[in-house]
Amino acid sequence: MLGQNAIPAPQSDDANAIASVAKALSHPVRIKIINFLLSRQGCIGGDIVDEVGLAQSTVSEHLRILKSAGLVVGAIEHPRICYSLDPSVLAALKDLIGQIEARGGPQDAPCCYTPGSRDPKGADQ
């Protein structure tokens, strides 16, 4: 039974999707690529390489990670690939963030104890 402030844990598939998206967002270059893609409907890899200022192979690896997480899609337009964002994969992460925000701050947590803290309820006695 869940307590009054308890939030159900994400399902295993959602947890994996959230972790994949979080990992993809965890590098500044990938954030730069996403911000660049936000500024247009789509673009080719060469445009991203020019914007990021790194070697094509490095940018390709970052794009591979973003595509693997589902954040970026690539449509083949011979002889190039046109990259764009797919925001649909953010739903599970957005839901989790909303649950965290709705929970409130640590002052709202009724039963947390940190060793060495001065708990007025006498928990550190």
PDB file of C-alpha atoms in Angstrom:
ATOM      1  CA  MET A   1       0.000   0.000   0.000  1.00  0.00           C
ATOM      2  CA  LEU A   2       1.326   3.436  -0.949  1.00  0.00           C
ATOM      3  CA  GLY A   3       1.542   6.113   1.709  1.00  0.00           C
ATOM      4  CA  GLN A   4      -0.097   9.504   1.378  1.00  0.00           C
ATOM      5  CA  ASN A   5       2.976  11.117  -0.236  1.00  0.00           C
ATOM      6  CA  ALA A   6       4.186   8.005  -2.047  1.00  0.00           C
ATOM      7  CA  ILE A   7       4.599   8.132  -5.797  1.00  0.00           C
ATOM      8  CA  PRO A   8       4.387   4.900  -7.740  1.00  0.00           C
ATOM      9  CA  ALA A   9       7.694   3.819  -9.257  1.00  0.00           C
ATOM     10  CA  PRO A  10       7.903   3.967 -13.042  1.00  0.00           C
ATOM     11  CA  GLN A  11       7.269   0.685 -14.813  1.00  0.00           C
ATOM     12  CA  SER A  12      10.406  -1.131 -15.952  1.00  0.00           C
ATOM     13  CA  ASP A  13       9.954  -0.082 -19.603  1.00  0.00           C
ATOM     14  CA  ASP A  14       9.415   3.543 -18.559  1.00  0.00           C
ATOM     15  CA  ALA A  15      12.418   3.396 -16.234  1.00  0.00           C
ATOM     16  CA  ASN A  16      14.615   2.145 -19.071  1.00  0.00           C
ATOM     17  CA  ALA A  17      13.304   4.810 -21.446  1.00  0.00           C
ATOM     18  CA  ILE A  18      13.833   7.545 -18.856  1.00  0.00           C
ATOM     19  CA  ALA A  19      17.384   6.354 -18.175  1.00  0.00           C
ATOM     20  CA  SER A  20      18.165   6.232 -21.891  1.00  0.00           C
ATOM     21  CA  VAL A  21      16.891   9.773 -22.458  1.00  0.00           C
ATOM     22  CA  ALA A  22      18.680  11.068 -19.349  1.00  0.00           C
ATOM     23  CA  LYS A  23      21.938   9.505 -20.506  1.00  0.00           C
ATOM     24  CA  ALA A  24      21.503  11.032 -23.958  1.00  0.00           C
ATOM     25  CA  LEU A  25      20.956  14.450 -22.374  1.00  0.00           C
ATOM     26  CA  SER A  26      23.981  14.118 -20.093  1.00  0.00           C
ATOM     27  CA  HIS A  27      26.611  15.583 -22.422  1.00  0.00           C
ATOM     28  CA  PRO A  28      26.997  19.298 -23.264  1.00  0.00           C
ATOM     29  CA  VAL A  29      27.658  18.595 -26.950  1.00  0.00           C
ATOM     30  CA  ARG A  30      24.394  16.660 -27.233  1.00  0.00           C
ATOM     31  CA  ILE A  31      22.545  19.541 -25.584  1.00  0.00           C
ATOM     32  CA  LYS A  32      24.171  21.866 -28.128  1.00  0.00           C
ATOM     33  CA  ILE A  33      22.994  19.591 -30.959  1.00  0.00           C
ATOM     34  CA  ILE A  34      19.457  19.562 -29.545  1.00  0.00           C
ATOM     35  CA  ASN A  35      19.438  23.355 -29.189  1.00  0.00           C
ATOM     36  CA  PHE A  36      20.629  23.653 -32.798  1.00  0.00           C
ATOM     37  CA  LEU A  37      17.889  21.291 -33.992  1.00  0.00           C
ATOM     38  CA  LEU A  38      15.330  23.293 -31.993  1.00  0.00           C
ATOM     39  CA  SER A  39      16.172  26.319 -34.124  1.00  0.00           C
ATOM     40  CA  ARG A  40      15.068  24.609 -37.374  1.00  0.00           C
ATOM     41  CA  GLN A  41      12.725  21.948 -38.728  1.00  0.00           C
ATOM     42  CA  GLY A  42      15.595  19.674 -39.687  1.00  0.00           C
ATOM     43  CA  CYS A  43      19.109  19.783 -41.042  1.00  0.00           C
ATOM     44  CA  ILE A  44      21.831  17.655 -42.528  1.00  0.00           C
ATOM     45  CA  GLY A  45      24.763  16.296 -40.566  1.00  0.00           C
ATOM     46  CA  GLY A  46      27.219  18.750 -42.131  1.00  0.00           C
ATOM     47  CA  ASP A  47      25.238  21.665 -40.694  1.00  0.00           C
ATOM     48  CA  ILE A  48      25.479  20.117 -37.228  1.00  0.00           C
ATOM     49  CA  VAL A  49      29.227  19.520 -37.619  1.00  0.00           C
ATOM     50  CA  ASP A  50      29.695  23.167 -38.611  1.00  0.00           C
ATOM     51  CA  GLU A  51      27.602  24.388 -35.673  1.00  0.00           C
ATOM     52  CA  VAL A  52      29.224  22.165 -33.034  1.00  0.00           C
ATOM     53  CA  GLY A  53      32.759  22.621 -34.317  1.00  0.00           C
ATOM     54  CA  LEU A  54      33.904  19.051 -33.706  1.00  0.00           C
ATOM     55  CA  ALA A  55      35.077  16.316 -36.044  1.00  0.00           C
ATOM     56  CA  GLN A  56      32.394  14.661 -38.140  1.00  0.00           C
ATOM     57  CA  SER A  57      33.082  11.293 -36.486  1.00  0.00           C
ATOM     58  CA  THR A  58      32.579  12.815 -33.016  1.00  0.00           C
ATOM     59  CA  VAL A  59      29.317  14.472 -34.040  1.00  0.00           C
ATOM     60  CA  SER A  60      28.174  11.199 -35.617  1.00  0.00           C
ATOM     61  CA  GLU A  61      28.739   9.383 -32.319  1.00  0.00           C
ATOM     62  CA  HIS A  62      26.718  11.998 -30.425  1.00  0.00           C
ATOM     63  CA  LEU A  63      23.943  11.746 -33.031  1.00  0.00           C
ATOM     64  CA  ARG A  64      24.001   7.945 -32.715  1.00  0.00           C
ATOM     65  CA  ILE A  65      23.403   8.248 -28.953  1.00  0.00           C
ATOM     66  CA  LEU A  66      20.601  10.788 -29.449  1.00  0.00           C
ATOM     67  CA  LYS A  67      19.006   8.558 -32.116  1.00  0.00           C
ATOM     68  CA  SER A  68      19.350   5.465 -29.929  1.00  0.00           C
ATOM     69  CA  ALA A  69      17.430   7.259 -27.160  1.00  0.00           C
ATOM     70  CA  GLY A  70      14.790   8.300 -29.698  1.00  0.00           C
ATOM     71  CA  LEU A  71      15.361  12.033 -29.257  1.00  0.00           C
ATOM     72  CA  VAL A  72      16.622  12.509 -32.806  1.00  0.00           C
ATOM     73  CA  VAL A  73      15.412  10.876 -35.990  1.00  0.00           C
ATOM     74  CA  GLY A  74      17.223  10.779 -39.283  1.00  0.00           C
ATOM     75  CA  ALA A  75      15.412  10.679 -42.606  1.00  0.00           C
ATOM     76  CA  ILE A  76      17.496   9.605 -45.573  1.00  0.00           C
ATOM     77  CA  GLU A  77      17.361  12.113 -48.407  1.00  0.00           C
ATOM     78  CA  HIS A  78      19.969  10.712 -50.773  1.00  0.00           C
ATOM     79  CA  PRO A  79      22.843  11.285 -50.443  1.00  0.00           C
ATOM     80  CA  ARG A  80      22.299  12.928 -47.050  1.00  0.00           C
ATOM     81  CA  ILE A  81      20.469  12.308 -43.803  1.00  0.00           C
ATOM     82  CA  CYS A  82      18.155  15.031 -42.529  1.00  0.00           C
ATOM     83  CA  TYR A  83      18.036  15.094 -38.708  1.00  0.00           C
ATOM     84  CA  SER A  84      15.140  16.364 -36.605  1.00  0.00           C
ATOM     85  CA  LEU A  85      13.829  16.077 -33.045  1.00  0.00           C
ATOM     86  CA  ASP A  86      11.166  13.657 -31.848  1.00  0.00           C
ATOM     87  CA  PRO A  87       9.726  15.008 -28.585  1.00  0.00           C
ATOM     88  CA  SER A  88       7.402  12.014 -28.070  1.00  0.00           C
ATOM     89  CA  VAL A  89      10.115  10.081 -26.185  1.00  0.00           C
ATOM     90  CA  LEU A  90      10.099  12.732 -23.469  1.00  0.00           C
ATOM     91  CA  ALA A  91       6.659  11.762 -22.131  1.00  0.00           C
ATOM     92  CA  ALA A  92       7.897   9.348 -19.449  1.00  0.00           C
ATOM     93  CA  LEU A  93      10.653  11.728 -18.310  1.00  0.00           C
ATOM     94  CA  LYS A  94       8.220  14.648 -18.284  1.00  0.00           C
ATOM     95  CA  ASP A  95       5.796  12.594 -16.167  1.00  0.00           C
ATOM     96  CA  LEU A  96       8.543  11.679 -13.692  1.00  0.00           C
ATOM     97  CA  ILE A  97       9.706  15.296 -13.411  1.00  0.00           C
ATOM     98  CA  GLY A  98       6.090  16.371 -12.844  1.00  0.00           C
ATOM     99  CA  GLN A  99       5.756  13.830 -10.029  1.00  0.00           C
ATOM    100  CA  ILE A 100       8.971  15.066  -8.434  1.00  0.00           C
ATOM    101  CA  GLU A 101       7.829  18.693  -8.663  1.00  0.00           C
ATOM    102  CA  ALA A 102       4.402  17.830  -7.240  1.00  0.00           C
ATOM    103  CA  ARG A 103       5.926  16.111  -4.249  1.00  0.00           C
ATOM    104  CA  GLY A 104       7.349  19.286  -2.773  1.00  0.00           C
ATOM    105  CA  GLY A 105      10.640  20.049  -1.108  1.00  0.00           C
ATOM    106  CA  PRO A 106      12.527  18.084   1.514  1.00  0.00           C
ATOM    107  CA  GLN A 107      10.790  20.047   4.262  1.00  0.00           C
ATOM    108  CA  ASP A 108       7.581  18.281   3.210  1.00  0.00           C
ATOM    109  CA  ALA A 109       9.080  14.806   3.700  1.00  0.00           C
ATOM    110  CA  PRO A 110       7.605  13.437   6.950  1.00  0.00           C
ATOM    111  CA  CYS A 111      10.077  10.679   7.741  1.00  0.00           C
ATOM    112  CA  CYS A 112      13.561  11.499   6.481  1.00  0.00           C
ATOM    113  CA  TYR A 113      16.478  11.174   8.843  1.00  0.00           C
ATOM    114  CA  THR A 114      20.010  12.255   8.047  1.00  0.00           C
ATOM    115  CA  PRO A 115      22.697  11.110  10.487  1.00  0.00           C
ATOM    116  CA  GLY A 116      24.169  14.079  12.322  1.00  0.00           C
ATOM    117  CA  SER A 117      21.162  16.299  11.727  1.00  0.00           C
ATOM    118  CA  ARG A 118      19.355  17.941  14.594  1.00  0.00           C
ATOM    119  CA  ASP A 119      15.883  16.478  14.302  1.00  0.00           C
ATOM    120  CA  PRO A 120      13.417  18.306  16.584  1.00  0.00           C
ATOM    121  CA  LYS A 121      11.349  15.105  16.816  1.00  0.00           C
ATOM    122  CA  GLY A 122      14.206  13.394  18.649  1.00  0.00           C
ATOM    123  CA  ALA A 123      15.170  10.993  15.846  1.00  0.00           C
ATOM    124  CA  ASP A 124      18.885  11.548  16.467  1.00  0.00           C
ATOM    125  CA  GLN A 125      18.798  10.633  20.141  1.00  0.00           C
TER     126      GLN A 125
END
